[in-house]
Amino acid sequence: MPTANSQQPIANGQQPINPQIDSSWRSVLWDQFQAPYFAELKAFLVEEKKHYQVFPPGPKIFNAFNSTPFDKVKVVIIGQDPYHGEGQAHGLCFSVQDGVPIPKSLQNIFKELSTDVGFQIPASGNLQSWANQGVLLLNATLTVRAHQAGSHQRHGWETFTDCAIQRLSEQREGLVFLLWGNYAIEKQRLIDTTKHYVLTAPHPSPLSASRGFFGCRHFSKTNEILVSLGKEPVNWQL
């Protein structure tokens, strides 16, 4: 695999893409950044930004990776798309920036935390402190057109994030994957369940939370697993 500083041209003759991402992830995913599909994804995003507002802001697209280096990941939570409302998305799934109303799904996550671990429901929905503790808050698609949910799906992001999940599965051991809803549960195919822990539940959205997300106790179960492995449990309180 090329080193992070190599400048080999990619298939279409362009210079390699060199995103601002944590060095540990840069090394693990370097081949993806040089793949033709990623050049096509970048061209798509450049064109999108000419005509539309795109969320999250550019510096926050890789926030999940920059906040949680590859070798520091303990827990993985998988979302689908960034929030598409003004000021919401900042590169962490289910999380919103300070001062933004807490979305319904996140409200339900907080309700489950409250009953599971005595979580005190906060005024802010910013989950940055989880990411800083080793919880990779990964959306399958890392960008979205403003006010158009799903608008950046099937343009290459899923290939990239699937690879990130697979590399974690292959190169790490004893990670806890929290898969909520059918979309996330489908990602289990990328995970070696003989060396990692997978907890599944319905999505925390208002449409499905009462069908098994409430009462799943994923947060206390995660910490029980981490402690059994000699790892520091997550302080879920924000």
PDB file of C-alpha atoms in Angstrom:
ATOM      1  CA  MET A   1       0.000   0.000   0.000  1.00  0.00           C
ATOM      2  CA  PRO A   2       1.369   3.499  -0.749  1.00  0.00           C
ATOM      3  CA  THR A   3       2.681   5.505   2.159  1.00  0.00           C
ATOM      4  CA  ALA A   4       0.713   8.508   3.342  1.00  0.00           C
ATOM      5  CA  ASN A   5       3.210  10.827   1.664  1.00  0.00           C
ATOM      6  CA  SER A   6       3.383   9.086  -1.709  1.00  0.00           C
ATOM      7  CA  GLN A   7       2.221  11.031  -4.750  1.00  0.00           C
ATOM      8  CA  GLN A   8       1.404   8.291  -7.212  1.00  0.00           C
ATOM      9  CA  PRO A   9      -1.154   9.427  -9.809  1.00  0.00           C
ATOM     10  CA  ILE A  10      -4.535   7.751  -9.703  1.00  0.00           C
ATOM     11  CA  ALA A  11      -6.148   6.079 -12.671  1.00  0.00           C
ATOM     12  CA  ASN A  12      -7.590   9.199 -14.312  1.00  0.00           C
ATOM     13  CA  GLY A  13      -4.268  11.073 -14.173  1.00  0.00           C
ATOM     14  CA  GLN A  14      -5.253  13.452 -11.364  1.00  0.00           C
ATOM     15  CA  GLN A  15      -3.080  14.004  -8.329  1.00  0.00           C
ATOM     16  CA  PRO A  16      -4.006  11.920  -5.266  1.00  0.00           C
ATOM     17  CA  ILE A  17      -6.653  13.245  -2.920  1.00  0.00           C
ATOM     18  CA  ASN A  18      -5.152  14.268   0.404  1.00  0.00           C
ATOM     19  CA  PRO A  19      -7.989  14.922   2.895  1.00  0.00           C
ATOM     20  CA  GLN A  20      -7.532  16.454   6.315  1.00  0.00           C
ATOM     21  CA  ILE A  21      -8.062  13.315   8.361  1.00  0.00           C
ATOM     22  CA  ASP A  22      -6.369  11.876  11.431  1.00  0.00           C
ATOM     23  CA  SER A  23      -3.051  10.263  10.557  1.00  0.00           C
ATOM     24  CA  SER A  24      -4.023   6.846  11.894  1.00  0.00           C
ATOM     25  CA  TRP A  25      -7.081   6.720   9.630  1.00  0.00           C
ATOM     26  CA  ARG A  26      -5.103   8.228   6.766  1.00  0.00           C
ATOM     27  CA  SER A  27      -2.741   5.276   6.897  1.00  0.00           C
ATOM     28  CA  VAL A  28      -5.500   2.676   7.178  1.00  0.00           C
ATOM     29  CA  LEU A  29      -7.653   4.154   4.386  1.00  0.00           C
ATOM     30  CA  TRP A  30      -5.024   5.609   2.065  1.00  0.00           C
ATOM     31  CA  ASP A  31      -5.841   3.178  -0.745  1.00  0.00           C
ATOM     32  CA  GLN A  32      -9.457   4.345  -0.672  1.00  0.00           C
ATOM     33  CA  PHE A  33      -8.495   7.993  -1.064  1.00  0.00           C
ATOM     34  CA  GLN A  34      -6.524   7.077  -4.183  1.00  0.00           C
ATOM     35  CA  ALA A  35      -9.240   4.892  -5.711  1.00  0.00           C
ATOM     36  CA  PRO A  36     -11.135   6.167  -8.789  1.00  0.00           C
ATOM     37  CA  TYR A  37     -14.485   6.132  -6.954  1.00  0.00           C
ATOM     38  CA  PHE A  38     -13.163   8.632  -4.406  1.00  0.00           C
ATOM     39  CA  ALA A  39     -12.052  11.010  -7.160  1.00  0.00           C
ATOM     40  CA  GLU A  40     -15.580  10.766  -8.580  1.00  0.00           C
ATOM     41  CA  LEU A  41     -17.031  11.429  -5.123  1.00  0.00           C
ATOM     42  CA  LYS A  42     -14.854  14.530  -4.730  1.00  0.00           C
ATOM     43  CA  ALA A  43     -15.925  15.794  -8.172  1.00  0.00           C
ATOM     44  CA  PHE A  44     -19.570  15.250  -7.195  1.00  0.00           C
ATOM     45  CA  LEU A  45     -19.114  17.251  -3.987  1.00  0.00           C
ATOM     46  CA  VAL A  46     -17.339  20.095  -5.784  1.00  0.00           C
ATOM     47  CA  GLU A  47     -20.245  20.335  -8.218  1.00  0.00           C
ATOM     48  CA  GLU A  48     -22.848  20.098  -5.445  1.00  0.00           C
ATOM     49  CA  LYS A  49     -21.251  22.976  -3.553  1.00  0.00           C
ATOM     50  CA  LYS A  50     -21.498  25.174  -6.642  1.00  0.00           C
ATOM     51  CA  HIS A  51     -25.291  24.917  -6.592  1.00  0.00           C
ATOM     52  CA  TYR A  52     -26.381  23.910  -3.091  1.00  0.00           C
ATOM     53  CA  GLN A  53     -25.523  24.250   0.559  1.00  0.00           C
ATOM     54  CA  VAL A  54     -23.890  21.040   1.803  1.00  0.00           C
ATOM     55  CA  PHE A  55     -23.785  19.793   5.403  1.00  0.00           C
ATOM     56  CA  PRO A  56     -21.706  19.394   7.486  1.00  0.00           C
ATOM     57  CA  PRO A  57     -19.196  22.174   6.793  1.00  0.00           C
ATOM     58  CA  GLY A  58     -16.067  20.966   5.009  1.00  0.00           C
ATOM     59  CA  PRO A  59     -13.791  20.920   8.069  1.00  0.00           C
ATOM     60  CA  LYS A  60     -16.313  18.709   9.895  1.00  0.00           C
ATOM     61  CA  ILE A  61     -16.857  16.047   7.205  1.00  0.00           C
ATOM     62  CA  PHE A  62     -14.255  13.747   8.794  1.00  0.00           C
ATOM     63  CA  ASN A  63     -14.994  14.797  12.380  1.00  0.00           C
ATOM     64  CA  ALA A  64     -15.820  11.231  13.486  1.00  0.00           C
ATOM     65  CA  PHE A  65     -12.404  10.051  12.307  1.00  0.00           C
ATOM     66  CA  ASN A  66     -10.530  13.073  13.648  1.00  0.00           C
ATOM     67  CA  SER A  67     -12.210  12.804  17.052  1.00  0.00           C
ATOM     68  CA  THR A  68     -11.675   9.046  17.395  1.00  0.00           C
ATOM     69  CA  PRO A  69      -8.343   7.806  15.999  1.00  0.00           C
ATOM     70  CA  PHE A  70      -8.259   4.271  14.596  1.00  0.00           C
ATOM     71  CA  ASP A  71      -6.286   2.818  17.501  1.00  0.00           C
ATOM     72  CA  LYS A  72      -8.498   4.538  20.101  1.00  0.00           C
ATOM     73  CA  VAL A  73     -11.857   3.161  18.884  1.00  0.00           C
ATOM     74  CA  LYS A  74     -13.670   1.085  21.536  1.00  0.00           C
ATOM     75  CA  VAL A  75     -17.289   1.405  20.419  1.00  0.00           C
ATOM     76  CA  VAL A  76     -18.865   2.020  17.014  1.00  0.00           C
ATOM     77  CA  ILE A  77     -22.324   3.523  16.490  1.00  0.00           C
ATOM     78  CA  ILE A  78     -23.499   3.595  12.890  1.00  0.00           C
ATOM     79  CA  GLY A  79     -25.944   6.142  11.497  1.00  0.00           C
ATOM     80  CA  GLN A  80     -27.160   6.660   7.947  1.00  0.00           C
ATOM     81  CA  ASP A  81     -27.063  10.344   6.903  1.00  0.00           C
ATOM     82  CA  PRO A  82     -26.029  13.644   8.463  1.00  0.00           C
ATOM     83  CA  TYR A  83     -28.856  15.871   9.637  1.00  0.00           C
ATOM     84  CA  HIS A  84     -29.881  18.149   6.783  1.00  0.00           C
ATOM     85  CA  GLY A  85     -31.154  21.148   8.751  1.00  0.00           C
ATOM     86  CA  GLU A  86     -29.302  24.415   9.267  1.00  0.00           C
ATOM     87  CA  GLY A  87     -26.553  24.205  11.886  1.00  0.00           C
ATOM     88  CA  GLN A  88     -27.287  20.623  12.945  1.00  0.00           C
ATOM     89  CA  ALA A  89     -24.652  18.324  11.449  1.00  0.00           C
ATOM     90  CA  HIS A  90     -21.052  18.404  12.618  1.00  0.00           C
ATOM     91  CA  GLY A  91     -19.747  15.047  11.449  1.00  0.00           C
ATOM     92  CA  LEU A  92     -20.888  12.782  14.302  1.00  0.00           C
ATOM     93  CA  CYS A  93     -23.914  10.534  13.822  1.00  0.00           C
ATOM     94  CA  PHE A  94     -26.993  11.345  15.935  1.00  0.00           C
ATOM     95  CA  SER A  95     -25.168  14.399  17.344  1.00  0.00           C
ATOM     96  CA  VAL A  96     -26.044  18.070  16.849  1.00  0.00           C
ATOM     97  CA  GLN A  97     -24.094  21.211  17.599  1.00  0.00           C
ATOM     98  CA  ASP A  98     -24.636  23.163  20.797  1.00  0.00           C
ATOM     99  CA  GLY A  99     -27.645  25.451  20.728  1.00  0.00           C
ATOM    100  CA  VAL A 100     -29.559  23.332  18.195  1.00  0.00           C
ATOM    101  CA  PRO A 101     -32.844  21.661  19.248  1.00  0.00           C
ATOM    102  CA  ILE A 102     -32.350  17.972  20.042  1.00  0.00           C
ATOM    103  CA  PRO A 103     -33.792  15.767  17.253  1.00  0.00           C
ATOM    104  CA  LYS A 104     -36.426  13.155  18.116  1.00  0.00           C
ATOM    105  CA  SER A 105     -34.133  10.138  17.648  1.00  0.00           C
ATOM    106  CA  LEU A 106     -31.527  11.652  19.949  1.00  0.00           C
ATOM    107  CA  GLN A 107     -34.231  12.476  22.495  1.00  0.00           C
ATOM    108  CA  ASN A 108     -35.111   8.780  22.502  1.00  0.00           C
ATOM    109  CA  ILE A 109     -31.450   7.805  22.902  1.00  0.00           C
ATOM    110  CA  PHE A 110     -31.327  10.084  25.930  1.00  0.00           C
ATOM    111  CA  LYS A 111     -34.526   8.512  27.329  1.00  0.00           C
ATOM    112  CA  GLU A 112     -33.006   5.037  27.065  1.00  0.00           C
ATOM    113  CA  LEU A 113     -29.793   6.275  28.669  1.00  0.00           C
ATOM    114  CA  SER A 114     -31.835   7.738  31.511  1.00  0.00           C
ATOM    115  CA  THR A 115     -33.565   4.457  32.332  1.00  0.00           C
ATOM    116  CA  ASP A 116     -30.479   2.339  31.623  1.00  0.00           C
ATOM    117  CA  VAL A 117     -27.683   4.178  33.440  1.00  0.00           C
ATOM    118  CA  GLY A 118     -29.358   7.069  35.271  1.00  0.00           C
ATOM    119  CA  PHE A 119     -28.317   9.577  32.610  1.00  0.00           C
ATOM    120  CA  GLN A 120     -29.250  13.182  33.351  1.00  0.00           C
ATOM    121  CA  ILE A 121     -30.843  14.514  30.157  1.00  0.00           C
ATOM    122  CA  PRO A 122     -28.830  17.576  29.047  1.00  0.00           C
ATOM    123  CA  ALA A 123     -29.824  20.749  27.250  1.00  0.00           C
ATOM    124  CA  SER A 124     -27.382  20.037  24.420  1.00  0.00           C
ATOM    125  CA  GLY A 125     -27.324  17.158  21.939  1.00  0.00           C
ATOM    126  CA  ASN A 126     -23.607  17.468  21.253  1.00  0.00           C
ATOM    127  CA  LEU A 127     -22.041  13.979  21.602  1.00  0.00           C
ATOM    128  CA  GLN A 128     -18.447  15.138  21.119  1.00  0.00           C
ATOM    129  CA  SER A 129     -17.458  13.844  24.561  1.00  0.00           C
ATOM    130  CA  TRP A 130     -18.431  10.305  23.521  1.00  0.00           C
ATOM    131  CA  ALA A 131     -16.249  10.557  20.420  1.00  0.00           C
ATOM    132  CA  ASN A 132     -13.358  11.801  22.544  1.00  0.00           C
ATOM    133  CA  GLN A 133     -13.641   8.641  24.681  1.00  0.00           C
ATOM    134  CA  GLY A 134     -13.386   6.199  21.796  1.00  0.00           C
ATOM    135  CA  VAL A 135     -16.963   6.013  20.511  1.00  0.00           C
ATOM    136  CA  LEU A 136     -16.796   6.240  16.715  1.00  0.00           C
ATOM    137  CA  LEU A 137     -20.003   8.039  15.694  1.00  0.00           C
ATOM    138  CA  LEU A 138     -20.011   7.087  12.024  1.00  0.00           C
ATOM    139  CA  ASN A 139     -22.599   7.988   9.428  1.00  0.00           C
ATOM    140  CA  ALA A 140     -22.595   5.723   6.370  1.00  0.00           C
ATOM    141  CA  THR A 141     -22.905   8.832   4.183  1.00  0.00           C
ATOM    142  CA  LEU A 142     -20.764  11.743   5.354  1.00  0.00           C
ATOM    143  CA  THR A 143     -22.453  14.662   3.559  1.00  0.00           C
ATOM    144  CA  VAL A 144     -25.938  15.764   2.521  1.00  0.00           C
ATOM    145  CA  ARG A 145     -27.534  18.537   0.488  1.00  0.00           C
ATOM    146  CA  ALA A 146     -29.308  21.062   2.726  1.00  0.00           C
ATOM    147  CA  HIS A 147     -32.917  20.104   3.461  1.00  0.00           C
ATOM    148  CA  GLN A 148     -32.789  17.011   1.201  1.00  0.00           C
ATOM    149  CA  ALA A 149     -32.402  13.817   3.212  1.00  0.00           C
ATOM    150  CA  GLY A 150     -30.491  11.057   1.460  1.00  0.00           C
ATOM    151  CA  SER A 151     -29.354  13.321  -1.364  1.00  0.00           C
ATOM    152  CA  HIS A 152     -25.707  12.179  -1.207  1.00  0.00           C
ATOM    153  CA  GLN A 153     -26.358   8.473  -0.916  1.00  0.00           C
ATOM    154  CA  ARG A 154     -24.926   6.113  -3.561  1.00  0.00           C
ATOM    155  CA  HIS A 155     -22.186   8.510  -4.669  1.00  0.00           C
ATOM    156  CA  GLY A 156     -19.306   6.660  -3.001  1.00  0.00           C
ATOM    157  CA  TRP A 157     -19.477   7.477   0.684  1.00  0.00           C
ATOM    158  CA  GLU A 158     -20.955   4.071   1.546  1.00  0.00           C
ATOM    159  CA  THR A 159     -18.016   2.320  -0.140  1.00  0.00           C
ATOM    160  CA  PHE A 160     -15.632   4.415   1.943  1.00  0.00           C
ATOM    161  CA  THR A 161     -17.376   3.954   5.297  1.00  0.00           C
ATOM    162  CA  ASP A 162     -17.968   0.246   4.686  1.00  0.00           C
ATOM    163  CA  CYS A 163     -14.214  -0.050   4.203  1.00  0.00           C
ATOM    164  CA  ALA A 164     -13.596   1.803   7.475  1.00  0.00           C
ATOM    165  CA  ILE A 165     -15.864  -0.644   9.320  1.00  0.00           C
ATOM    166  CA  GLN A 166     -14.193  -3.609   7.650  1.00  0.00           C
ATOM    167  CA  ARG A 167     -10.682  -2.367   8.475  1.00  0.00           C
ATOM    168  CA  LEU A 168     -11.698  -1.953  12.125  1.00  0.00           C
ATOM    169  CA  SER A 169     -13.061  -5.492  12.100  1.00  0.00           C
ATOM    170  CA  GLU A 170      -9.909  -6.888  10.522  1.00  0.00           C
ATOM    171  CA  GLN A 171      -7.230  -4.957  12.383  1.00  0.00           C
ATOM    172  CA  ARG A 172      -8.720  -4.453  15.845  1.00  0.00           C
ATOM    173  CA  GLU A 173     -10.161  -6.821  18.462  1.00  0.00           C
ATOM    174  CA  GLY A 174     -12.861  -6.578  21.122  1.00  0.00           C
ATOM    175  CA  LEU A 175     -14.804  -3.637  19.705  1.00  0.00           C
ATOM    176  CA  VAL A 176     -18.482  -3.107  20.525  1.00  0.00           C
ATOM    177  CA  PHE A 177     -20.704  -2.307  17.547  1.00  0.00           C
ATOM    178  CA  LEU A 178     -24.130  -0.791  18.279  1.00  0.00           C
ATOM    179  CA  LEU A 179     -26.385  -1.331  15.266  1.00  0.00           C
ATOM    180  CA  TRP A 180     -29.762   0.367  15.494  1.00  0.00           C
ATOM    181  CA  GLY A 181     -32.347  -0.183  12.778  1.00  0.00           C
ATOM    182  CA  ASN A 182     -32.300  -2.333   9.651  1.00  0.00           C
ATOM    183  CA  TYR A 183     -29.874  -0.107   7.757  1.00  0.00           C
ATOM    184  CA  ALA A 184     -27.214  -0.335  10.463  1.00  0.00           C
ATOM    185  CA  ILE A 185     -27.895  -4.000  11.193  1.00  0.00           C
ATOM    186  CA  GLU A 186     -27.143  -4.794   7.561  1.00  0.00           C
ATOM    187  CA  LYS A 187     -23.552  -3.632   8.237  1.00  0.00           C
ATOM    188  CA  GLN A 188     -23.048  -6.696  10.432  1.00  0.00           C
ATOM    189  CA  ARG A 189     -21.895  -8.486   7.266  1.00  0.00           C
ATOM    190  CA  LEU A 190     -18.685  -6.391   7.491  1.00  0.00           C
ATOM    191  CA  ILE A 191     -17.902  -7.392  11.080  1.00  0.00           C
ATOM    192  CA  ASP A 192     -16.111 -10.509  12.301  1.00  0.00           C
ATOM    193  CA  THR A 193     -18.403 -11.520  15.154  1.00  0.00           C
ATOM    194  CA  THR A 194     -15.872 -14.068  16.425  1.00  0.00           C
ATOM    195  CA  LYS A 195     -13.624 -11.235  17.632  1.00  0.00           C
ATOM    196  CA  HIS A 196     -16.042  -8.338  18.165  1.00  0.00           C
ATOM    197  CA  TYR A 197     -19.321  -7.737  20.019  1.00  0.00           C
ATOM    198  CA  VAL A 198     -22.451  -6.716  18.094  1.00  0.00           C
ATOM    199  CA  LEU A 199     -25.565  -5.388  19.837  1.00  0.00           C
ATOM    200  CA  THR A 200     -28.646  -4.806  17.667  1.00  0.00           C
ATOM    201  CA  ALA A 201     -31.948  -3.035  18.294  1.00  0.00           C
ATOM    202  CA  PRO A 202     -34.653  -1.159  16.386  1.00  0.00           C
ATOM    203  CA  HIS A 203     -33.829   2.411  15.392  1.00  0.00           C
ATOM    204  CA  PRO A 204     -34.390   5.082  18.074  1.00  0.00           C
ATOM    205  CA  SER A 205     -36.677   7.095  15.768  1.00  0.00           C
ATOM    206  CA  PRO A 206     -40.208   7.806  17.033  1.00  0.00           C
ATOM    207  CA  LEU A 207     -41.513   5.281  14.486  1.00  0.00           C
ATOM    208  CA  SER A 208     -39.636   2.343  15.962  1.00  0.00           C
ATOM    209  CA  ALA A 209     -38.145   3.157  19.380  1.00  0.00           C
ATOM    210  CA  SER A 210     -41.052   1.542  21.227  1.00  0.00           C
ATOM    211  CA  ARG A 211     -40.528  -1.719  19.309  1.00  0.00           C
ATOM    212  CA  GLY A 212     -37.373  -2.652  21.179  1.00  0.00           C
ATOM    213  CA  PHE A 213     -34.960   0.261  21.325  1.00  0.00           C
ATOM    214  CA  PHE A 214     -36.441   1.291  24.651  1.00  0.00           C
ATOM    215  CA  GLY A 215     -35.240  -1.343  27.089  1.00  0.00           C
ATOM    216  CA  CYS A 216     -32.306  -2.574  24.969  1.00  0.00           C
ATOM    217  CA  ARG A 217     -29.839  -1.420  27.676  1.00  0.00           C
ATOM    218  CA  HIS A 218     -27.070  -1.110  25.100  1.00  0.00           C
ATOM    219  CA  PHE A 219     -25.222   1.516  27.111  1.00  0.00           C
ATOM    220  CA  SER A 220     -24.831  -0.503  30.306  1.00  0.00           C
ATOM    221  CA  LYS A 221     -24.153  -3.665  28.279  1.00  0.00           C
ATOM    222  CA  THR A 222     -21.418  -1.857  26.361  1.00  0.00           C
ATOM    223  CA  ASN A 223     -19.709  -0.797  29.560  1.00  0.00           C
ATOM    224  CA  GLU A 224     -20.000  -4.300  31.009  1.00  0.00           C
ATOM    225  CA  ILE A 225     -18.213  -5.648  27.934  1.00  0.00           C
ATOM    226  CA  LEU A 226     -15.524  -2.972  28.061  1.00  0.00           C
ATOM    227  CA  VAL A 227     -14.842  -3.601  31.756  1.00  0.00           C
ATOM    228  CA  SER A 228     -14.668  -7.369  31.134  1.00  0.00           C
ATOM    229  CA  LEU A 229     -11.967  -6.653  28.549  1.00  0.00           C
ATOM    230  CA  GLY A 230      -9.997  -4.461  30.935  1.00  0.00           C
ATOM    231  CA  LYS A 231     -10.954  -1.270  29.122  1.00  0.00           C
ATOM    232  CA  GLU A 232     -12.209   2.003  30.555  1.00  0.00           C
ATOM    233  CA  PRO A 233     -16.023   2.209  30.416  1.00  0.00           C
ATOM    234  CA  VAL A 234     -17.658   5.086  28.573  1.00  0.00           C
ATOM    235  CA  ASN A 235     -18.923   8.001  30.654  1.00  0.00           C
ATOM    236  CA  TRP A 236     -22.167   8.530  28.761  1.00  0.00           C
ATOM    237  CA  GLN A 237     -23.088  11.644  30.712  1.00  0.00           C
ATOM    238  CA  LEU A 238     -22.622  14.789  28.636  1.00  0.00           C
TER     239      LEU A 238
END
